XYZ file of C-alpha atoms in Angstrom:
518
model
C 36.576 -138.328 81.699
C 39.365 -138.772 79.236
C 42.103 -140.460 80.572
C 44.779 -137.503 78.948
C 47.562 -135.910 80.570
C 49.532 -138.326 82.961
C 51.655 -135.266 84.435
C 51.837 -134.857 87.695
C 52.712 -131.037 87.729
C 53.206 -128.406 85.083
C 56.135 -128.606 83.560
C 59.282 -125.578 84.469
C 57.402 -123.565 81.440
C 54.515 -123.366 82.590
C 56.089 -121.836 85.978
C 57.917 -119.187 84.196
C 55.931 -115.765 83.949
C 56.607 -113.534 81.421
C 57.899 -109.938 81.848
C 56.073 -106.760 81.124
C 53.102 -105.568 80.424
C 52.228 -107.823 77.489
C 52.695 -110.361 79.451
C 49.975 -110.057 82.091
C 47.143 -110.275 78.332
C 45.839 -113.932 78.577
C 43.753 -115.932 76.261
C 40.408 -117.750 76.808
C 39.499 -120.979 75.378
C 35.829 -122.419 75.262
C 35.078 -126.087 74.055
C 37.446 -127.528 74.566
C 37.178 -131.734 74.585
C 37.181 -133.406 77.600
C 39.870 -135.930 76.076
C 42.231 -133.257 75.341
C 45.806 -133.196 77.093
C 47.969 -130.114 78.329
C 50.342 -130.767 75.863
C 47.483 -130.495 72.780
C 46.861 -127.237 74.140
C 50.651 -125.812 74.430
C 51.592 -127.179 71.044
C 48.711 -125.105 69.097
C 50.537 -121.796 70.032
C 54.015 -123.150 69.685
C 54.340 -120.993 67.019
C 52.868 -118.075 68.685
C 56.063 -117.857 71.400
C 54.679 -121.018 73.228
C 53.199 -120.610 76.780
C 54.340 -119.079 79.663
C 50.903 -119.961 81.680
C 48.232 -122.701 81.208
C 45.193 -123.069 83.403
C 42.786 -125.822 82.398
C 39.502 -126.181 84.021
C 37.996 -129.617 83.682
C 33.971 -129.985 83.678
C 32.685 -132.656 85.693
C 31.034 -134.828 83.071
C 32.288 -135.572 79.646
C 28.817 -134.129 78.109
C 29.714 -130.504 78.987
C 33.281 -128.950 77.899
C 36.354 -128.095 79.206
C 37.834 -124.628 79.025
C 41.340 -123.015 79.476
C 43.712 -120.004 80.247
C 46.716 -119.287 78.145
C 49.672 -116.733 79.010
C 52.311 -116.801 76.447
C 55.628 -116.120 76.610
C 56.040 -113.567 74.759
C 55.450 -111.644 71.431
C 53.407 -108.491 72.433
C 49.683 -107.998 71.866
C 50.355 -108.524 67.917
C 50.916 -111.748 68.444
C 48.312 -112.361 70.872
C 45.977 -111.115 68.491
C 47.091 -113.221 65.385
C 46.764 -116.544 68.184
C 43.130 -115.339 68.602
C 42.756 -114.805 64.765
C 44.062 -117.460 63.301
C 42.918 -120.336 66.353
C 39.346 -118.906 66.905
C 36.829 -122.128 65.358
C 39.961 -124.661 64.737
C 39.230 -127.952 65.494
C 40.388 -129.785 68.167
C 39.455 -133.248 69.185
C 37.053 -132.951 66.337
C 35.200 -129.991 67.761
C 35.370 -125.861 66.889
C 37.230 -124.451 69.957
C 36.773 -120.865 70.475
C 39.451 -119.007 70.674
C 39.089 -114.803 72.425
C 41.308 -112.524 74.133
C 40.713 -112.890 78.135
C 38.959 -109.547 78.665
C 39.847 -107.055 81.634
C 37.850 -107.187 84.894
C 34.977 -105.196 84.739
C 34.842 -101.629 87.078
C 32.923 -101.643 90.436
C 30.824 -104.094 91.932
C 26.374 -104.894 92.025
C 25.109 -105.576 94.919
C 24.116 -108.613 95.894
C 22.044 -110.317 98.413
C 23.824 -113.029 98.363
C 27.092 -112.806 100.859
C 30.472 -113.153 98.968
C 33.825 -113.836 99.745
C 36.743 -110.789 100.007
C 38.586 -112.450 97.317
C 41.213 -110.330 98.009
C 41.480 -112.905 100.972
C 41.574 -116.369 99.474
C 41.584 -118.738 102.050
C 45.060 -120.749 102.542
C 45.982 -119.444 98.826
C 45.405 -122.829 97.253
C 44.222 -122.972 93.786
C 41.894 -124.957 93.135
C 42.827 -127.693 90.371
C 38.539 -128.448 89.928
C 36.397 -126.008 89.651
C 32.003 -126.772 89.573
C 29.837 -125.887 86.666
C 28.764 -122.383 86.643
C 31.908 -121.023 89.389
C 31.827 -117.530 89.659
C 34.719 -115.973 87.436
C 36.015 -113.791 89.783
C 36.309 -117.003 91.675
C 39.018 -118.567 88.935
C 40.519 -115.642 88.884
C 38.963 -114.610 85.520
C 37.073 -112.469 83.805
C 35.528 -115.194 81.657
C 32.525 -114.548 79.216
C 29.792 -116.821 79.857
C 28.720 -119.297 77.671
C 24.317 -119.005 77.660
C 22.106 -121.779 77.100
C 20.438 -120.102 74.593
C 23.612 -119.390 72.018
C 23.482 -123.372 71.762
C 20.305 -123.319 69.873
C 19.306 -122.213 65.995
C 18.015 -118.963 66.805
C 14.961 -119.558 65.490
C 14.424 -122.284 68.179
C 12.269 -122.066 71.038
C 14.614 -121.712 74.422
C 11.875 -120.903 77.690
C 13.137 -117.616 78.975
C 13.524 -119.400 82.769
C 16.784 -120.679 81.324
C 17.434 -119.302 78.385
C 20.026 -116.589 80.350
C 21.955 -118.964 82.236
C 24.920 -120.235 82.062
C 25.063 -123.497 79.874
C 27.496 -125.625 81.283
C 24.890 -124.980 84.906
C 22.420 -125.834 82.710
C 23.943 -129.399 81.281
C 25.419 -129.784 85.286
C 22.323 -130.006 86.630
C 20.619 -132.187 83.894
C 23.169 -134.648 83.228
C 23.188 -135.630 87.540
C 22.129 -132.917 89.572
C 17.837 -133.785 89.365
C 19.231 -138.249 89.725
C 21.808 -137.256 92.845
C 18.947 -135.020 94.614
C 16.300 -138.259 93.903
C 18.949 -140.781 94.925
C 17.133 -141.978 98.522
C 19.580 -144.445 99.705
C 22.309 -141.572 99.854
C 20.639 -138.631 101.429
C 19.742 -141.447 104.286
C 23.641 -142.043 104.326
C 23.688 -138.339 104.994
C 20.730 -137.899 107.398
C 22.165 -140.823 109.587
C 25.484 -140.023 109.590
C 24.842 -136.795 110.488
C 21.896 -137.142 113.274
C 24.886 -138.715 115.103
C 26.906 -136.069 115.155
C 24.338 -132.799 115.376
C 23.023 -131.165 118.929
C 22.072 -127.829 119.784
C 24.691 -126.146 119.939
C 26.648 -127.555 116.516
C 27.502 -125.104 114.152
C 28.608 -126.750 110.306
C 30.254 -125.921 106.813
C 28.552 -127.587 103.688
C 30.904 -127.409 100.818
C 29.113 -127.472 97.426
C 25.656 -126.718 98.414
C 24.107 -126.729 95.306
C 20.111 -127.650 96.012
C 20.351 -127.100 99.688
C 19.491 -130.415 100.806
C 22.026 -131.219 102.887
C 22.449 -127.739 104.873
C 18.662 -128.381 104.665
C 18.932 -131.882 106.858
C 21.691 -130.194 109.680
C 18.607 -127.586 110.269
C 16.375 -130.044 110.613
C 18.568 -132.383 112.791
C 18.038 -128.851 115.510
C 21.849 -127.554 114.524
C 22.334 -124.164 115.388
C 24.017 -122.620 112.522
C 24.853 -123.796 108.857
C 26.707 -122.158 106.575
C 26.674 -123.445 102.987
C 29.124 -122.190 100.538
C 28.222 -122.349 97.039
C 30.496 -121.016 93.878
C 27.781 -120.521 91.087
C 25.603 -117.623 91.810
C 22.216 -118.967 90.281
C 22.572 -122.538 92.036
C 23.460 -120.395 95.591
C 20.119 -118.492 94.224
C 18.047 -121.030 94.221
C 19.181 -123.270 97.210
C 18.230 -119.608 99.020
C 14.903 -120.097 97.467
C 14.346 -123.843 99.209
C 16.179 -122.547 102.223
C 13.233 -119.937 102.676
C 10.535 -122.592 101.620
C 11.618 -124.876 104.130
C 10.971 -121.941 106.549
C 15.699 -122.486 107.576
C 16.495 -118.823 106.472
C 17.121 -118.260 109.973
C 19.631 -121.044 110.057
C 21.153 -121.317 107.050
C 23.273 -118.643 105.354
C 24.410 -118.887 101.775
C 27.459 -117.556 100.925
C 28.414 -117.204 96.514
C 32.402 -118.202 96.570
C 34.717 -121.769 95.896
C 35.191 -122.579 99.541
C 38.757 -121.644 99.503
C 37.665 -117.984 99.683
C 36.142 -118.483 102.953
C 37.681 -116.672 105.998
C 36.340 -118.910 109.585
C 36.022 -114.822 110.406
C 33.649 -114.728 108.051
C 31.722 -117.201 109.772
C 28.624 -116.083 112.083
C 30.574 -118.217 115.078
C 34.086 -118.044 113.950
C 35.448 -121.922 113.521
C 32.614 -125.117 113.364
C 31.804 -128.298 115.066
C 31.372 -129.969 111.618
C 31.972 -129.691 107.498
C 30.163 -131.394 105.294
C 30.013 -132.327 101.904
C 29.126 -134.315 98.949
C 31.950 -133.090 96.006
C 32.220 -137.232 94.787
C 32.235 -137.722 91.187
C 32.355 -141.028 89.011
C 35.736 -141.653 90.497
C 36.000 -140.863 94.361
C 38.903 -138.060 93.704
C 37.393 -136.646 90.313
C 35.978 -133.442 92.016
C 39.546 -132.945 94.376
C 37.294 -133.785 97.448
C 40.713 -134.630 99.323
C 42.382 -130.649 98.110
C 39.149 -129.244 99.345
C 38.588 -130.732 102.795
C 42.398 -130.551 103.395
C 42.058 -126.527 102.565
C 38.525 -126.539 104.597
C 40.029 -128.133 107.778
C 40.898 -124.420 109.015
C 37.786 -123.674 109.106
C 37.069 -126.442 111.733
C 37.647 -126.201 115.295
C 40.659 -128.138 116.448
C 40.492 -131.854 117.389
C 36.805 -132.084 118.189
C 35.292 -131.244 114.559
C 33.906 -133.719 112.294
C 34.259 -134.484 108.664
C 31.123 -135.731 106.809
C 32.015 -138.444 105.090
C 35.328 -139.479 107.132
C 36.975 -142.265 104.846
C 36.473 -143.398 101.705
C 38.212 -145.976 99.028
C 38.475 -146.330 95.322
C 38.362 -150.337 94.241
C 38.894 -151.510 90.577
C 37.654 -154.766 89.512
C 38.584 -156.556 86.283
C 34.788 -158.046 84.487
C 34.420 -160.060 81.952
C 31.347 -159.041 79.526
C 30.177 -160.459 76.671
C 27.537 -157.598 76.013
C 30.618 -155.408 76.747
C 31.937 -156.600 74.209
C 29.072 -156.384 71.857
C 29.034 -152.934 71.412
C 32.943 -152.055 71.960
C 34.470 -154.106 69.195
C 33.433 -155.444 65.889
C 32.432 -158.994 64.918
C 32.436 -161.041 61.502
C 29.276 -162.003 60.195
C 27.467 -164.024 57.398
C 31.442 -164.583 56.072
C 32.591 -161.220 56.353
C 35.450 -160.240 58.100
C 35.144 -156.779 59.952
C 38.033 -157.628 62.435
C 40.438 -154.793 61.342
C 38.379 -152.152 62.603
C 39.260 -153.110 65.869
C 42.655 -151.295 65.432
C 40.794 -147.868 66.734
C 39.289 -149.868 69.788
C 40.206 -147.187 72.784
C 41.740 -149.213 75.623
C 43.319 -146.128 76.558
C 40.563 -143.882 77.654
C 38.702 -144.126 81.185
C 34.787 -143.362 80.702
C 31.607 -143.219 82.682
C 29.368 -146.299 82.295
C 26.451 -144.216 81.423
C 28.886 -142.935 78.197
C 27.955 -146.704 76.829
C 23.918 -145.827 76.915
C 22.743 -148.379 79.269
C 24.208 -149.303 83.322
C 27.119 -151.584 84.089
C 24.667 -154.148 85.548
C 22.634 -154.597 82.298
C 25.553 -156.182 80.616
C 25.514 -159.065 82.792
C 29.454 -158.504 84.028
C 31.309 -161.677 85.525
C 33.814 -159.900 88.570
C 37.257 -162.365 87.448
C 39.027 -160.343 90.449
C 38.688 -159.853 93.428
C 37.889 -155.681 94.439
C 41.165 -154.233 94.774
C 41.240 -151.054 97.014
C 44.080 -148.852 95.734
C 43.410 -145.745 97.132
C 42.157 -145.275 100.718
C 42.001 -141.988 102.289
C 41.292 -139.998 105.475
C 39.301 -136.586 104.506
C 39.818 -135.148 107.597
C 43.715 -136.262 107.845
C 44.677 -136.598 104.216
C 46.070 -134.504 101.424
C 46.385 -135.063 97.575
C 50.225 -135.391 98.137
C 49.077 -138.734 99.901
C 47.651 -140.026 96.928
C 50.532 -142.209 95.268
C 51.600 -141.499 91.253
C 51.335 -145.507 90.372
C 50.109 -148.302 92.695
C 50.665 -151.731 91.425
C 48.696 -154.804 92.747
C 49.075 -158.497 92.596
C 45.639 -160.598 92.413
C 44.886 -163.504 90.674
C 41.970 -164.862 88.230
C 38.742 -166.076 89.999
C 37.526 -167.831 86.737
C 38.611 -169.097 83.193
C 38.014 -165.939 80.789
C 38.747 -162.990 79.237
C 39.323 -159.553 80.854
C 36.885 -157.411 79.187
C 37.385 -153.886 81.066
C 38.523 -152.433 84.300
C 35.450 -151.181 86.354
C 36.090 -148.272 89.058
C 33.845 -147.978 92.056
C 34.600 -146.689 95.746
C 32.949 -146.619 99.193
C 32.669 -143.680 101.483
C 32.064 -144.154 105.439
C 30.289 -141.977 107.732
C 32.876 -142.359 110.880
C 35.979 -144.292 111.576
C 34.077 -147.057 113.229
C 32.792 -147.103 109.344
C 28.777 -147.257 111.080
C 27.237 -146.192 107.574
C 28.681 -146.273 104.279
C 27.728 -145.855 100.654
C 28.803 -147.084 97.361
C 29.082 -147.169 93.657
C 29.852 -151.168 93.004
C 27.699 -152.341 90.291
C 26.706 -154.752 92.368
C 24.804 -152.367 95.264
C 23.793 -150.003 92.475
C 21.013 -152.564 91.073
C 17.572 -151.524 92.147
C 19.247 -147.568 92.582
C 19.085 -146.067 88.994
C 19.330 -142.765 90.060
C 23.122 -143.166 91.817
C 23.741 -145.219 88.142
C 22.564 -142.113 86.334
C 24.501 -139.604 88.272
C 27.743 -141.037 89.987
C 27.564 -144.851 87.679
C 31.326 -146.364 87.233
C 34.347 -145.520 86.169
C 35.177 -148.268 83.001
C 38.113 -149.067 81.018
C 38.574 -151.770 78.253
C 41.572 -153.699 78.372
C 44.138 -155.851 75.995
C 46.735 -157.499 76.295
C 49.733 -155.106 76.845
C 52.356 -157.872 75.435
C 50.893 -157.535 72.625
C 49.216 -154.212 72.298
C 51.787 -152.834 70.388
C 53.239 -155.484 67.692
C 49.917 -156.378 66.227
C 47.227 -154.339 63.902
C 43.805 -154.942 66.705
C 44.190 -155.128 70.028
C 44.437 -159.174 71.562
C 42.237 -159.958 74.014
C 43.408 -160.495 78.046
C 42.525 -164.466 78.139
C 43.275 -165.891 81.945
C 42.837 -169.139 83.109
C 41.528 -169.553 86.953
C 44.588 -169.245 88.983
C 46.538 -167.025 86.477
C 48.664 -164.423 88.725
C 47.552 -160.644 87.468
C 49.667 -157.607 87.753
C 47.059 -154.373 88.326
C 49.377 -151.441 87.820
C 47.391 -148.022 87.788
C 48.463 -144.754 86.840
C 47.205 -141.909 89.354
C 46.992 -138.309 87.827
C 46.117 -134.912 89.815
C 45.311 -136.232 92.791
C 43.564 -139.411 91.818
C 41.537 -137.538 89.626
C 42.322 -139.177 86.768
C 43.479 -142.729 85.968
C 44.697 -145.437 83.940
C 44.673 -149.351 83.891
C 47.290 -151.538 82.501
C 46.991 -155.671 83.514
C 49.722 -158.097 82.460
C 49.180 -162.229 82.983
C 51.439 -164.248 84.817
C 50.174 -167.585 84.057
C 50.544 -170.443 86.928
C 53.208 -172.681 84.540
C 55.846 -169.253 84.944
C 55.610 -169.245 88.400
C 55.647 -172.807 89.143
C 58.247 -173.297 86.995
C 60.500 -170.144 88.957
C 60.096 -171.991 92.184
C 61.618 -174.814 90.926
C 63.932 -173.345 89.512
C 65.123 -170.967 92.386
C 68.057 -172.025 94.421
C 67.260 -174.746 96.968
C 67.518 -173.872 101.262
C 68.337 -176.504 103.671
C 65.618 -175.678 105.951
C 63.075 -173.325 104.265
C 61.013 -171.912 106.368
C 57.103 -170.622 105.121
C 57.952 -167.468 104.811
C 60.948 -168.249 102.369
C 59.119 -170.512 100.465
C 55.999 -167.509 100.329
C 58.916 -165.282 98.775
C 59.724 -167.544 96.118
C 56.666 -168.004 94.956
C 56.109 -164.410 94.989
């Protein structure tokens, strides 16, 4: 995802509810590029009375757009209509956005074969910070317009009927990462082995994010008593139900079409459950707000005796050199021609998915200039988003001479507190796992020397010598779902000079010497 807005909370103006009937009217904005911050959206409506409430729904991948709902501070329906008329189709981040008046909720309810959670019983009342692709409109607290896959094509083009009327964001998500995820065999084995350790004939289970139904079916095949699979997307929940029936597990697995935050323990067939399993991991460990959803879903677990899978997770960052990466991210000279001024536009602020580079990281011959540095460590059974610090500073040393071209973000998750089974996205571990690189891959951010970045027309390479002390600063937003890395070099000679200039003591201890070196 784009680095975007680093603010950790809505400004005060966004928490003020406007008074009167006009205040309840909201605006839907679709097709927002993922790199656009909330401040940019607020600026759009500055001349229409300002924004009283803003809810941005980020897509999982940059290939799919984001959506937002805006409530104006004042001005009534006339101002709202004017804003819709003037802003619909305007360009934001190089893309035309859709701006429409939100329609009121439709009256009545359709009969559904798959049970839905009652929306007046919304879990513990949390408002999810991220919604999966295709999540139902009611789950999002809105009757949003659904854009169908066929609407993305010229009317003269052929679109198969089986996908023509499916929500576009769901088709994009399934084809972007779901197929690769289901065929990531080591991933499936990780969950199989982890679940086998804790499942018995009396086990009751809840899965958050049912998807294809794979994890719930693993639980059924391992002999669990009953499984409830919760899926926010209606089309996905129906497909999962078909998969479950085709495998003869329909009597063991109950599919619920809802956000997990909407489901109450009393709605489960056997009440609170023994095991909570999920795979709501993104390119970053917490980019799909796994901590928030797990913290909420713990109310569905039996107290003290419940298991959470995966149990532990660690987000890492590694500083790398890659000459091949530099060839596709910077301008070089040729045949006596100088193109260096073009480097002024080099993006060293955004955190991208390696797939967006058009290749796998392992094919770019990366060389690790630093050790793999742990920056976030979480216990999915104990922690919540508030445990993630917004700033993390790590001190390390350069392992080799070279140029630090990028920071690479990867993670590990573990089955239990003993870390018996592990799954990771480190580029060294995915060399033989093409599917994992296509569904998760790694996060990557190009780097420059920040001490010169504001004073030059082009970024200055971050050159280091073996042993140089490196200060790695991570800015962490939205509970770990967005990050930015800044690296500063402190040369060994500078440290030695500081030590020589430090006040001398008659009998310095080893700890005192270490402190002076620091």
